[in-house]
Structures are given as structure tokens and as C-alpha cells.
mmCIF file of N, CA and C in Angstrom:
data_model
loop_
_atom_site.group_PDB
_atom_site.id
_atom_site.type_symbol
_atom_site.label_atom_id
_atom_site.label_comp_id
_atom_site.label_asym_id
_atom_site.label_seq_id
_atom_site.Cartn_x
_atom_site.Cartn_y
_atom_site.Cartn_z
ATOM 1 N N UNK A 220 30.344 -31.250 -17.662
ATOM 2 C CA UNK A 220 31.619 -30.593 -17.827
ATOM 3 C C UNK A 220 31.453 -29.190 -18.395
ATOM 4 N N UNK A 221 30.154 -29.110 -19.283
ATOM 5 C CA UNK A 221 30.168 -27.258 -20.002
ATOM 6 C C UNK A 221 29.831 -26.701 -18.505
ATOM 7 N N UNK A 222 29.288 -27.100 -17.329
ATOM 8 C CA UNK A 222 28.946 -26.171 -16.582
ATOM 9 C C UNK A 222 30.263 -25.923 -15.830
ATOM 10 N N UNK A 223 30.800 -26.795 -15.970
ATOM 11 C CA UNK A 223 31.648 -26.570 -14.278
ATOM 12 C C UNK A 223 33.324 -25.862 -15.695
ATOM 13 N N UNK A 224 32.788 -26.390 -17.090
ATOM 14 C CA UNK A 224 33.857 -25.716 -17.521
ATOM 15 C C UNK A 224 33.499 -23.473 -17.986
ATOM 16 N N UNK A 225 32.011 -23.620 -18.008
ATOM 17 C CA UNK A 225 31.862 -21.964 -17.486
ATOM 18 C C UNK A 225 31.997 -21.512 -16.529
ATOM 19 N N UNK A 226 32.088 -22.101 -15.566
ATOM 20 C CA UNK A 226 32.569 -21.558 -14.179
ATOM 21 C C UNK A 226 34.274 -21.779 -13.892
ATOM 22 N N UNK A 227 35.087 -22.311 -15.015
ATOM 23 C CA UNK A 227 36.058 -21.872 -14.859
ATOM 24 C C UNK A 227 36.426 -20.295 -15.144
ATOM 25 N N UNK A 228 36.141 -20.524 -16.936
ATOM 26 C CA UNK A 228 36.236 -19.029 -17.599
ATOM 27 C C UNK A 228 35.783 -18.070 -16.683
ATOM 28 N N UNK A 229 34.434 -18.061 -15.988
ATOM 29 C CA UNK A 229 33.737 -16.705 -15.234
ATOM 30 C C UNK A 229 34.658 -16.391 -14.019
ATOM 31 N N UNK A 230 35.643 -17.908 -13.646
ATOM 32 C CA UNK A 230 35.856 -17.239 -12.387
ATOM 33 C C UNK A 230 37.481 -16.669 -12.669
ATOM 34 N N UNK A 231 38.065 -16.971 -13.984
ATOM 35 C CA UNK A 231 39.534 -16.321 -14.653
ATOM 36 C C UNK A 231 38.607 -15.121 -15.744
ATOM 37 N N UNK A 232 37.814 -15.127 -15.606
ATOM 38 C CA UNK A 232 37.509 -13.500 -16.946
ATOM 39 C C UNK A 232 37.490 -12.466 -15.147
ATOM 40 N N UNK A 233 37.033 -13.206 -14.089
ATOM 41 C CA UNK A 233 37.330 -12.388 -12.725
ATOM 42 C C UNK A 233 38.527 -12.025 -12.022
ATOM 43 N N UNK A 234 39.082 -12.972 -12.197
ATOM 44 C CA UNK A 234 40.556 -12.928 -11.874
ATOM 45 C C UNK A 234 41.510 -11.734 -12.889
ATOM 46 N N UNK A 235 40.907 -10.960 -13.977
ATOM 47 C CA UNK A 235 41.425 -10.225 -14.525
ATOM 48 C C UNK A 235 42.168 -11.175 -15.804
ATOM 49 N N UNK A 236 41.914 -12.316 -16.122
ATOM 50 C CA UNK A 236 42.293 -12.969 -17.190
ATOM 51 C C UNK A 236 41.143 -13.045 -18.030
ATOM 52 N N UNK A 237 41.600 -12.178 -19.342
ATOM 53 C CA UNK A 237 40.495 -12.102 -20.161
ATOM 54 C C UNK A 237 40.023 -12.519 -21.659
ATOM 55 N N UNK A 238 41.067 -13.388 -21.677
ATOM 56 C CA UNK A 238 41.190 -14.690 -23.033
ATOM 57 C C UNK A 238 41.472 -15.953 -22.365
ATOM 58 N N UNK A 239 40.924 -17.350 -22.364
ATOM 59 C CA UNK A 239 41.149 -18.191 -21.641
ATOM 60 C C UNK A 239 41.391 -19.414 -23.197
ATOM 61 N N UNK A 240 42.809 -20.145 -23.037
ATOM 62 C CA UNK A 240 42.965 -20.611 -24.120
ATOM 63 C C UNK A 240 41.633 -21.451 -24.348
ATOM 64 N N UNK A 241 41.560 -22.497 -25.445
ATOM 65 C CA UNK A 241 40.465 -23.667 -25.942
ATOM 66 C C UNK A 241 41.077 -24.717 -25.237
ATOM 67 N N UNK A 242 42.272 -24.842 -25.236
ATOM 68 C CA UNK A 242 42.941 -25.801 -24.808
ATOM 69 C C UNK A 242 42.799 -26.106 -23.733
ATOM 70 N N UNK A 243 42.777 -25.215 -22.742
ATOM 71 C CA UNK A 243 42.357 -25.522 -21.284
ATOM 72 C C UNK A 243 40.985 -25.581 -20.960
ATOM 73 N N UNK A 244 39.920 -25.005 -21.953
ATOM 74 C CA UNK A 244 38.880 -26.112 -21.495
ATOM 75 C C UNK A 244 38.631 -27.217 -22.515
ATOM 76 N N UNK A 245 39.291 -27.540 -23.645
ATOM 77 C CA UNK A 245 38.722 -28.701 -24.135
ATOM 78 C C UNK A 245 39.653 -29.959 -23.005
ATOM 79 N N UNK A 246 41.059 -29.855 -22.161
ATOM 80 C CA UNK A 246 41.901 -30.656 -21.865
ATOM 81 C C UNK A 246 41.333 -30.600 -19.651
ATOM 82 N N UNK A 247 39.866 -29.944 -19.892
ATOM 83 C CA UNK A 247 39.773 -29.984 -18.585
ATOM 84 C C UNK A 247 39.734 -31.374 -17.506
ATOM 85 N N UNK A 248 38.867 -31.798 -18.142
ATOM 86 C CA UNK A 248 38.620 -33.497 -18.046
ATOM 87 C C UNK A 248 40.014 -33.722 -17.339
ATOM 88 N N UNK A 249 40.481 -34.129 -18.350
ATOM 89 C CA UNK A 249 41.635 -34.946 -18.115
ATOM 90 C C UNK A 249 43.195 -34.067 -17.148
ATOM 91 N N UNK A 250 43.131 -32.794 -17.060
ATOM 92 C CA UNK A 250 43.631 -32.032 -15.570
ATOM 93 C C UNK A 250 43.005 -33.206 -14.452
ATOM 94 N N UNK A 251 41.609 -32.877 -14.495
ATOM 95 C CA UNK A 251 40.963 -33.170 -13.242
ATOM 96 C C UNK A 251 41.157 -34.741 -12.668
ATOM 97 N N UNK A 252 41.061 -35.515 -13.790
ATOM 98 C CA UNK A 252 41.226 -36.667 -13.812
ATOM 99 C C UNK A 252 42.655 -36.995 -13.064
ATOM 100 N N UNK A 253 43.960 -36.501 -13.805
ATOM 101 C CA UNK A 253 45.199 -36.741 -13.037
ATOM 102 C C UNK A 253 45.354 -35.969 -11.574
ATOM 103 N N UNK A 254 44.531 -34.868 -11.483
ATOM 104 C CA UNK A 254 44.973 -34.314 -10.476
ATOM 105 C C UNK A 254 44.181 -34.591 -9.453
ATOM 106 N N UNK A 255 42.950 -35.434 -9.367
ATOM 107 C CA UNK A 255 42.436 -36.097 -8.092
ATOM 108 C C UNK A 255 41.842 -37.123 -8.471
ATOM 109 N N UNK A 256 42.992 -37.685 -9.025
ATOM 110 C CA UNK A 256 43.053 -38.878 -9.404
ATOM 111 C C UNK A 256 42.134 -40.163 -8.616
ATOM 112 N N UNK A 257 42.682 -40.137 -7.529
ATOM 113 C CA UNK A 257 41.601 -41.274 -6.436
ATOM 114 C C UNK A 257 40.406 -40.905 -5.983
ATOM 115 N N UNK A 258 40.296 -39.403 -5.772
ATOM 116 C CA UNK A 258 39.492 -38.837 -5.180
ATOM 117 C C UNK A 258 38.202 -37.981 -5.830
ATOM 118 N N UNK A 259 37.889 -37.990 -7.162
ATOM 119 C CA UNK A 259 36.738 -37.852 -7.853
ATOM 120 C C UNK A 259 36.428 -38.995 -8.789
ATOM 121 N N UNK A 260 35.028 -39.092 -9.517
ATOM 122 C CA UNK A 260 34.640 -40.141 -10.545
ATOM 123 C C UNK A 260 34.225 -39.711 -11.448
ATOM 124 N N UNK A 261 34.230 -39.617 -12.388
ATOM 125 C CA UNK A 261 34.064 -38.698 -13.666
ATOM 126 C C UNK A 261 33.104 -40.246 -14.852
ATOM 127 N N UNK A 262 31.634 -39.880 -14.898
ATOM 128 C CA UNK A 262 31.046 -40.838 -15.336
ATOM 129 C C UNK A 262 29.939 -40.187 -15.711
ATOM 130 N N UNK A 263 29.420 -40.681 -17.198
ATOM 131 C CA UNK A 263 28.595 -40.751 -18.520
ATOM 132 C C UNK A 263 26.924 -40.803 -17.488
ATOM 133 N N UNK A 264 26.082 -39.525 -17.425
ATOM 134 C CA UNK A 264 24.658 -39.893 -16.632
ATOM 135 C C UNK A 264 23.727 -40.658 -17.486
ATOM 136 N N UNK A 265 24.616 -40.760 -18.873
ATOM 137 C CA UNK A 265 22.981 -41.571 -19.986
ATOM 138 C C UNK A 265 22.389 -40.941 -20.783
ATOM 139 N N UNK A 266 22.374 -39.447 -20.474
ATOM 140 C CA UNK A 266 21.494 -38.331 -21.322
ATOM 141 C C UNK A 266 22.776 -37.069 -21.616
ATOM 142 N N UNK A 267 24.060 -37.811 -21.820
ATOM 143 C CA UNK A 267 24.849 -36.998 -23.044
ATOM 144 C C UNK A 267 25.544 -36.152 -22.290
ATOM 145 N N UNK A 268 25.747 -36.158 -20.828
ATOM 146 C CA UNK A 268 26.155 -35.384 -19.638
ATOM 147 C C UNK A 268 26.827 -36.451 -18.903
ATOM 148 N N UNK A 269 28.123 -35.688 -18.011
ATOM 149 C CA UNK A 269 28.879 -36.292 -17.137
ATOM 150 C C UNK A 269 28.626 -35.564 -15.548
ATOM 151 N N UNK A 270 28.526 -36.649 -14.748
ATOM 152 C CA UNK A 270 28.352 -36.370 -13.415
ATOM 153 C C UNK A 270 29.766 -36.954 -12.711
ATOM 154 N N UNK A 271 30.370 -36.053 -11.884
ATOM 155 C CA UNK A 271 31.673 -35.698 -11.170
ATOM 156 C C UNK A 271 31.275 -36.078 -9.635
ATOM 157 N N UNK A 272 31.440 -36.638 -8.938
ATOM 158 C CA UNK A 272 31.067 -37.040 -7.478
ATOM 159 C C UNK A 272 32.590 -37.638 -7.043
ATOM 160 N N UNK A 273 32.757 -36.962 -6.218
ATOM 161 C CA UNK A 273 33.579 -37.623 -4.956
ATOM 162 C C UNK A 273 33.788 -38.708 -4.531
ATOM 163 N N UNK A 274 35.078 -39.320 -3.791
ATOM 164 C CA UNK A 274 35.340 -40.645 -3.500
ATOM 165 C C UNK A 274 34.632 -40.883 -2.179
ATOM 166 N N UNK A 275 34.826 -39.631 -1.418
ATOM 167 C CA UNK A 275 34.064 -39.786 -0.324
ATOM 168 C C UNK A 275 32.671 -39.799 0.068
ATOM 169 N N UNK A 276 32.021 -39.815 -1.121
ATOM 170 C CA UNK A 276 30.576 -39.926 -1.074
ATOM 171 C C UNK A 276 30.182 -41.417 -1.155
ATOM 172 N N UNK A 277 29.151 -41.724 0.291
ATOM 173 C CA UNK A 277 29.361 -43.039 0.204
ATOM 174 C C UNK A 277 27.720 -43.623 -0.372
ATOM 175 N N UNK A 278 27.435 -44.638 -0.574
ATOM 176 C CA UNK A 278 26.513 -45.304 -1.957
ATOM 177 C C UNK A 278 24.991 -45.384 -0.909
ATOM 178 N N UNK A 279 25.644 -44.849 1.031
ATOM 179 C CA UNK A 279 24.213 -45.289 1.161
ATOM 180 C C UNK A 279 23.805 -43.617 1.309
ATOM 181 N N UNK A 280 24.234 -42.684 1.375
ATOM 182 C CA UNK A 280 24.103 -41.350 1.244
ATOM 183 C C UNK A 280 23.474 -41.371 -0.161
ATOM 184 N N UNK A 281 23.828 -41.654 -1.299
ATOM 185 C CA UNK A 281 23.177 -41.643 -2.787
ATOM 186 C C UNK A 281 22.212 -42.055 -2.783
ATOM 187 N N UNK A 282 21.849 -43.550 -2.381
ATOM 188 C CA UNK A 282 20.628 -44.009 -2.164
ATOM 189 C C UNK A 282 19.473 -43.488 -1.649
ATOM 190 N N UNK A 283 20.013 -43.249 -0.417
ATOM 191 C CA UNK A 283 19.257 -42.257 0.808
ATOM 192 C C UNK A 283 18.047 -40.873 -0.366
ATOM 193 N N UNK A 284 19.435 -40.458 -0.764
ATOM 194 C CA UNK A 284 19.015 -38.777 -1.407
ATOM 195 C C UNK A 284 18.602 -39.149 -2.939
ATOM 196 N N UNK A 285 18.731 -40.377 -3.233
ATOM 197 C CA UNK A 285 17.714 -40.906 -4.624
ATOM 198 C C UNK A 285 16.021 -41.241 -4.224
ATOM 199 N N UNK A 286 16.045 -41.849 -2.893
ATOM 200 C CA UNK A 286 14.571 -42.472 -2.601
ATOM 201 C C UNK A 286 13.773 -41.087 -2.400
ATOM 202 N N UNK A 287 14.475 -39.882 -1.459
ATOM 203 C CA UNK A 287 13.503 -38.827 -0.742
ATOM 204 C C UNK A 287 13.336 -38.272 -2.221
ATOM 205 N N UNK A 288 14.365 -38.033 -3.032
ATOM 206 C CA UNK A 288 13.901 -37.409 -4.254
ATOM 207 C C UNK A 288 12.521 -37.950 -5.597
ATOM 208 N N UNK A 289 12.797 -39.541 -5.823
ATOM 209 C CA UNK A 289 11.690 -40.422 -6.076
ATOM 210 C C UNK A 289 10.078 -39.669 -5.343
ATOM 211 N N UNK A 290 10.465 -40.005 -3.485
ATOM 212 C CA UNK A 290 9.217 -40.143 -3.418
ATOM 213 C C UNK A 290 8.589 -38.503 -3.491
ATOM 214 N N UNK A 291 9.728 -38.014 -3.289
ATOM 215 C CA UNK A 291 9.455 -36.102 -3.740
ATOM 216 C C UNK A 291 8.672 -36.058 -5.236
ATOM 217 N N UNK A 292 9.347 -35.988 -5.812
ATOM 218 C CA UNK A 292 8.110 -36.361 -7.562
ATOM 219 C C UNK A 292 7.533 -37.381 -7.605
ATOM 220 N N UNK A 293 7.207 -38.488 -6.650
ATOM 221 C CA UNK A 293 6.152 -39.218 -7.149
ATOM 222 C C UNK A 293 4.574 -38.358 -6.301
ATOM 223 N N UNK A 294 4.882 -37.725 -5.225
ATOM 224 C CA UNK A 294 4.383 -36.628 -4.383
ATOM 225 C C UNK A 294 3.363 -35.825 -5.384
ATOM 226 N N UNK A 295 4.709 -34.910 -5.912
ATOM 227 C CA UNK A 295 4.114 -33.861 -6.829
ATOM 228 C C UNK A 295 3.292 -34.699 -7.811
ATOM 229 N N UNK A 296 3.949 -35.581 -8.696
ATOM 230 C CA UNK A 296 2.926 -35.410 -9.712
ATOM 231 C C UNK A 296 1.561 -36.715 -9.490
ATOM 232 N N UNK A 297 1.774 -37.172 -8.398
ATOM 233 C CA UNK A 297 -0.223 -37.234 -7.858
ATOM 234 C C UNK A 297 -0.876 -36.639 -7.036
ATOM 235 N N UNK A 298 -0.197 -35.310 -6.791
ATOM 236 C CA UNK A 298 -1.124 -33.960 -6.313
ATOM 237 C C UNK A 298 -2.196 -33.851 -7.370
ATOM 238 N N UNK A 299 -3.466 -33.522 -6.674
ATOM 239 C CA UNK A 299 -4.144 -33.310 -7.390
ATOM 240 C C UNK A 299 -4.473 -31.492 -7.873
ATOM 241 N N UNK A 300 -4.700 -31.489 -9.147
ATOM 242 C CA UNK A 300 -4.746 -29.417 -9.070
ATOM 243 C C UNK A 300 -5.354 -28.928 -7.803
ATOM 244 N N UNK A 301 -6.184 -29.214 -7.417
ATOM 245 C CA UNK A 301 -7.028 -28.413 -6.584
ATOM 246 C C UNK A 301 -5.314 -28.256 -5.297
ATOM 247 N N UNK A 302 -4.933 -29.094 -5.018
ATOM 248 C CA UNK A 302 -3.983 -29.262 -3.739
ATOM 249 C C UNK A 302 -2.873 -28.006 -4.599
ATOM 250 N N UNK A 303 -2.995 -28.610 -5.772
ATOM 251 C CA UNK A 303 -1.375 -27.406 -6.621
ATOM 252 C C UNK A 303 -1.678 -25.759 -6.443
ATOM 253 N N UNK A 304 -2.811 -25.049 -6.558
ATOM 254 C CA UNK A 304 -4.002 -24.480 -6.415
ATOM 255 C C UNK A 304 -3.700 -23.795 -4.946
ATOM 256 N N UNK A 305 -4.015 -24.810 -4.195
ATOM 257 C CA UNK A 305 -4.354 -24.195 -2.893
ATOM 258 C C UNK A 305 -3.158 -23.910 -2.350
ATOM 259 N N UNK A 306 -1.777 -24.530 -2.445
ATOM 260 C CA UNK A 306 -0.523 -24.151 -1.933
ATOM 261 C C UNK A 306 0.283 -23.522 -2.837
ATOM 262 N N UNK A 307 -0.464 -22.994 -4.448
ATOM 263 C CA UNK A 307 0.541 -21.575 -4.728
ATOM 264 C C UNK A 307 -0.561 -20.699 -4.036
ATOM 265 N N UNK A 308 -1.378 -20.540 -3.685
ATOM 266 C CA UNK A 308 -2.369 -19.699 -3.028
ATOM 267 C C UNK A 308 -1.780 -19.164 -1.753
ATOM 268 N N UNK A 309 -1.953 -20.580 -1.288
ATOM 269 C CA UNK A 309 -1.309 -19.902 0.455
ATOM 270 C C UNK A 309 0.471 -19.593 0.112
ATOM 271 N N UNK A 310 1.547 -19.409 -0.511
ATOM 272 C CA UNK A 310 2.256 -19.343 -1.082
ATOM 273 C C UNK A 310 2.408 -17.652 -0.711
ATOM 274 N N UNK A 311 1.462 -17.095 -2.273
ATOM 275 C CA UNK A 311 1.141 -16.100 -2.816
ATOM 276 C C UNK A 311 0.155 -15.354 -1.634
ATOM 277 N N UNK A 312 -0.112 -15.787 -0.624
ATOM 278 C CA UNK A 312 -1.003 -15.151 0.195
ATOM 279 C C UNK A 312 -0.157 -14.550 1.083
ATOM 280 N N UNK A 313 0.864 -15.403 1.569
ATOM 281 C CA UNK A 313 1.726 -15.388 3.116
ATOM 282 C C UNK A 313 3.056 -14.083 2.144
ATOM 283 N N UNK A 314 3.303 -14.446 0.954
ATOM 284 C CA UNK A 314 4.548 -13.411 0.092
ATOM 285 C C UNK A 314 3.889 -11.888 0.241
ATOM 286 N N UNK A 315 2.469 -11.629 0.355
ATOM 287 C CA UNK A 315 1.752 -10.230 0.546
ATOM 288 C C UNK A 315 1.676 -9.959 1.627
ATOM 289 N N UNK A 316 1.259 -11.169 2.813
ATOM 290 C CA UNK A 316 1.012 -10.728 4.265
ATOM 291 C C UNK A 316 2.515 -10.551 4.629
ATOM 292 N N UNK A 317 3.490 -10.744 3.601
ATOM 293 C CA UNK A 317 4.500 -10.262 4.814
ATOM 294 C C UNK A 317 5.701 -8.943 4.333
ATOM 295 N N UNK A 318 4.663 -8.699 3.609
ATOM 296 C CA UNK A 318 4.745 -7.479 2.928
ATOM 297 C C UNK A 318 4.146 -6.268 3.297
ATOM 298 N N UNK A 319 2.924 -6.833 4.937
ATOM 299 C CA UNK A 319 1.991 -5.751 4.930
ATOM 300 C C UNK A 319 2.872 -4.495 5.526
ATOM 301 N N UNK A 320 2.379 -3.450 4.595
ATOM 302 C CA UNK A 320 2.307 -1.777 4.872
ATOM 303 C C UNK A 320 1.725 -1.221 5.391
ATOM 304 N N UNK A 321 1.633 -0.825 6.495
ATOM 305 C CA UNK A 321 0.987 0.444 7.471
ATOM 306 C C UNK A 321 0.022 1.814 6.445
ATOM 307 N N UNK A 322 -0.828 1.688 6.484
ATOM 308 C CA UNK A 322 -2.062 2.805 5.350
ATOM 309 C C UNK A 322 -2.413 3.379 6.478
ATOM 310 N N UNK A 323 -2.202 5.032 5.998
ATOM 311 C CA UNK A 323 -2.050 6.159 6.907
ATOM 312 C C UNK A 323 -3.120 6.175 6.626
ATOM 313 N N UNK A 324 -4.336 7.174 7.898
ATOM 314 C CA UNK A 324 -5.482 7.618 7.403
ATOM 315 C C UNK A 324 -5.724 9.014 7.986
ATOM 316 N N UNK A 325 -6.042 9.811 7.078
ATOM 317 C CA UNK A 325 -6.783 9.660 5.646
ATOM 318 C C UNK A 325 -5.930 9.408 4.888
ATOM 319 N N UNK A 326 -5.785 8.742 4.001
ATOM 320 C CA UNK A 326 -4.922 8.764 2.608
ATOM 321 C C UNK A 326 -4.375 9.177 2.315
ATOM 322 N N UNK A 327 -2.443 9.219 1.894
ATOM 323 C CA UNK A 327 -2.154 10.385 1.737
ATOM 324 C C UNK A 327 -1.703 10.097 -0.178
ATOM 325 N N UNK A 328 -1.868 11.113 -0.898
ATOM 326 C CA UNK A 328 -1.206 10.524 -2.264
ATOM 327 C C UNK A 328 0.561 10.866 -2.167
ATOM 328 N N UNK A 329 1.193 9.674 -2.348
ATOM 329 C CA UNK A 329 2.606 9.717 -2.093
ATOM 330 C C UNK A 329 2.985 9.273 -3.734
ATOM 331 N N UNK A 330 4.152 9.750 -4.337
ATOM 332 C CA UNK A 330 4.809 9.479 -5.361
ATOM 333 C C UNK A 330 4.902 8.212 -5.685
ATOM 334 N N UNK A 331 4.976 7.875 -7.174
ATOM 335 C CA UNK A 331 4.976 6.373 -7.605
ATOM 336 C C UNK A 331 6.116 5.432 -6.662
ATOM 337 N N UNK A 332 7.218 6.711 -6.602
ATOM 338 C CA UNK A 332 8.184 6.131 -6.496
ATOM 339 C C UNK A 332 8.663 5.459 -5.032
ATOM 340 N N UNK A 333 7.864 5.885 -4.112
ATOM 341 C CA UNK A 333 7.266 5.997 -2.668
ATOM 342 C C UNK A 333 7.061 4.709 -2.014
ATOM 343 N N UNK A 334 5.671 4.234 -3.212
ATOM 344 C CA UNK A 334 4.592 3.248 -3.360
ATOM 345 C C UNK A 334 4.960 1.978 -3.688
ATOM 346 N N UNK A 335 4.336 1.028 -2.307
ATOM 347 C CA UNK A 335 4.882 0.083 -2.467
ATOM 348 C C UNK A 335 4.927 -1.126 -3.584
ATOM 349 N N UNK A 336 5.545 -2.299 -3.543
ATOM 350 C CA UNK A 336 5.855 -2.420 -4.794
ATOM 351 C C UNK A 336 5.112 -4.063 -4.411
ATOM 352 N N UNK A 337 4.514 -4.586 -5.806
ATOM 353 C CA UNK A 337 4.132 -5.816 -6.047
ATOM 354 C C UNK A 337 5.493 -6.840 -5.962
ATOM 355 N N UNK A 338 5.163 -7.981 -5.356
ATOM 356 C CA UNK A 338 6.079 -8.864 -4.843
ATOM 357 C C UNK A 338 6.058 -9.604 -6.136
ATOM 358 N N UNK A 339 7.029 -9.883 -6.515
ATOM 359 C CA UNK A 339 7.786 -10.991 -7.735
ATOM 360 C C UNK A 339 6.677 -11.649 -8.022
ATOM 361 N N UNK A 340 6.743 -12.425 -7.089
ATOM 362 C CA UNK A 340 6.048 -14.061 -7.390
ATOM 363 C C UNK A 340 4.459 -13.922 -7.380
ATOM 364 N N UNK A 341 3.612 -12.505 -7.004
ATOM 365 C CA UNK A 341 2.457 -12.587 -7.630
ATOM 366 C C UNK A 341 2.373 -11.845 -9.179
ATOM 367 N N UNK A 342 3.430 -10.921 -9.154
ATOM 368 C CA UNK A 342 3.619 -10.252 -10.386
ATOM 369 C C UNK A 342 4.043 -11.828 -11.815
ATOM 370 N N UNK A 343 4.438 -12.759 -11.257
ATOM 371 C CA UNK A 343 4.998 -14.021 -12.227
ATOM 372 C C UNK A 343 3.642 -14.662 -12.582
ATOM 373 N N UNK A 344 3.202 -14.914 -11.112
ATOM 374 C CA UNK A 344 1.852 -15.224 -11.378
ATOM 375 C C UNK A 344 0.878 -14.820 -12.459
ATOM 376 N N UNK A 345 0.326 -13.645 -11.943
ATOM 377 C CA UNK A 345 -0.858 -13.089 -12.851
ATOM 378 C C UNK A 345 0.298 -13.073 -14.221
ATOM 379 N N UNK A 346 1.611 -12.559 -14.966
ATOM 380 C CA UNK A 346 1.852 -12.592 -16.271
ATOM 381 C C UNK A 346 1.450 -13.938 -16.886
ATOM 382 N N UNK A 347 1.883 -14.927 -16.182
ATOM 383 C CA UNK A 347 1.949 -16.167 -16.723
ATOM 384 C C UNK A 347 0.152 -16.625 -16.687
ATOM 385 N N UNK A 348 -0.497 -16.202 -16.053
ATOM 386 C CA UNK A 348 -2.172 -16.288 -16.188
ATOM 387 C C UNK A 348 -2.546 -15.703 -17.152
ATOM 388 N N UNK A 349 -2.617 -14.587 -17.453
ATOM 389 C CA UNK A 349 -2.607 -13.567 -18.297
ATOM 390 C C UNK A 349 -2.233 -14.049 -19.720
ATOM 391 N N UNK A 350 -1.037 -14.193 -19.803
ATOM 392 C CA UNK A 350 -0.565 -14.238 -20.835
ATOM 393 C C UNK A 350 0.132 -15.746 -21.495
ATOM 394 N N UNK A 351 0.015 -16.752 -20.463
ATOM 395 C CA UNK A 351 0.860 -18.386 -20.845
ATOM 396 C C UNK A 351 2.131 -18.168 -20.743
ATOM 397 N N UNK A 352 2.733 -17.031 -20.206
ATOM 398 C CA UNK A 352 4.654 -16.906 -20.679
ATOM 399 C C UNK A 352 5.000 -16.196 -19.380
ATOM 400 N N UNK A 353 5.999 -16.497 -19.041
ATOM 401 C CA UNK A 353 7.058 -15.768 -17.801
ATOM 402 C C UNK A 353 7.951 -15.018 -18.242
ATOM 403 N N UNK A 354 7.589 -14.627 -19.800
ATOM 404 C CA UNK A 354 8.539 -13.578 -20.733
ATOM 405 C C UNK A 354 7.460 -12.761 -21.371
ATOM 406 N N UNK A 355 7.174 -12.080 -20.677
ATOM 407 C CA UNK A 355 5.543 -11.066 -21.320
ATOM 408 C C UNK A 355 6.712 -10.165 -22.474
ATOM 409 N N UNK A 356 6.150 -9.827 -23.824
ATOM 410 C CA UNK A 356 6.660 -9.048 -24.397
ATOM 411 C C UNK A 356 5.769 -7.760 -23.816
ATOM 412 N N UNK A 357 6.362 -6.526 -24.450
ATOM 413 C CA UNK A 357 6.167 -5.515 -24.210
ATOM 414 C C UNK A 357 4.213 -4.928 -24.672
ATOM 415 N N UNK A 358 3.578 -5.734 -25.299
ATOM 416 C CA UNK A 358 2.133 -5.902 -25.635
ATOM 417 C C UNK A 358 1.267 -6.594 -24.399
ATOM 418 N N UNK A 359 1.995 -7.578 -23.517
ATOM 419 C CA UNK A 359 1.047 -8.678 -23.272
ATOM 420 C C UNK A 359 1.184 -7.191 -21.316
ATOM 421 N N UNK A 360 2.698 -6.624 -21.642
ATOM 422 C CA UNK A 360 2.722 -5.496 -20.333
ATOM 423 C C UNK A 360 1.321 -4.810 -19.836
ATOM 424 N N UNK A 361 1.044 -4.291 -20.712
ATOM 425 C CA UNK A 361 -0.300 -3.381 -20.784
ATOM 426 C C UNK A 361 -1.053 -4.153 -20.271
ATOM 427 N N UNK A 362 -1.361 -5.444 -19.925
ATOM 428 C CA UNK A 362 -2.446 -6.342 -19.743
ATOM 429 C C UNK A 362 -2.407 -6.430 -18.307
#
């Protein structure tokens, strides 16, 4: 409910409403509850969170998308490193090859600003090698 009750506020602080009472999100629940009444389920997941699902969602669709997910992490975590390894590799290989840039020759020196730019996800990479964190402070930069 905190998520779907910040995505009320974000989508009325958009709407040009820019105080949103307490009242309307502590009394959200229970709007939702009377107002689709037959047609949502509003139920406790176990870990202190409520999950909202539809009437029309039917139990062998849940099932279905519980097993592929199961056997999805039972997948991952008896990969062995070497396999984890080799497919952020080819990953991180195919994110550069499709990045490739045409290199004039002879060389020309072109402005920083010109010059092409390191792709995210090897730049995440090497910080987090480098340094153990995907939040490099401004020390671990230099590295």
C-alpha cells in the first residue's frame, strides 16, 4: 500500500495538487476496498506487506507464473561462477560491440566532448570491481 499510496501523491503533486491530505492516504485501503469491492483482493504477503490482485486473475495463471519464477531462481542460484562470469562477459561484450565507432585514419584528436562515451553497464562493472560499491564516492572516482 506505501507504494501504490506514493504513486498516488506523485501523480496529484502532477496534477498541480500540491498538499495531499493524511487522511486520504491513511483511508486509502478502505476507498479501494468499497470501490471495487468484488473486483480486487487486498491480502497480508507474510513479510509486513499487502498484495492487491484482481478478481480476474485466475489461480492457474498464479501458479503458472509462481513455478517459471521458482524454477528461474532455482536456475540462478546453481549456476555455477564460472557460467555467472561468462554471461556478464558476453553481456558486457555485445553492450561495446554495439556501440562500435567508425576510427578515422590517421587519428584525428577530437574534443572530450566529441568522444565517445563508456556504456553504463561496463562503467558499473569495473566501479563495483574496483571498489565493492555501485556508489563510488568521489575518492574511489580517481580509480
Amino acid at each position: 500500500m506505501a507504494e501504490l499510496t506514493a504513486r498516488l501523491v506523485s501523480s496529484m503533486n502532477s496534477k498541480t495538487i500540491a498538499q495531499v491530505k493524511e487522511s486520504t492516504k491513511k483511508h486509502l485501503r478502505k476507498k479501494l476496498e468499497s470501490e471495487f469491492a468484488g473486483t480486487l483482493h487486498i491480502v497480508p504477503d507474510g513479510r509486513g506487506k499487502l498484495l492487491i490482485t484482481p478478481d480476474n486473475l485466475s489461480t492457474m495463471e498464479v501458479v503458472k507464473e509462481n513455478q517459471s519464477l521458482k524454477w528461474e531462481l532455482q536456475t540462478l542460484k546453481s549456476a555455477s561462477v564460472q557460467d555467472v562470469i561468462t554471461k556478464a562477459a558476453i553481456k558486457l561484450r555485445s553492450t561495446i560491440k554495439s556501440r562500435d565507432i567508425p576510427q578515422a585514419w590517421p587519428p584525428e584528436v577530437k574534443p572530450e566532448s566529441e568522444c565517445p562515451t563508456i556504456p553504463e553497464s561496463l562503467t558499473v562493472f569495473l566501479q563495483y570491481l574496483l571498489t565493492r560499491t555501485n556508489n563510488p564516492d568521489k575518492a574511489s572516482q580517481r580509480v
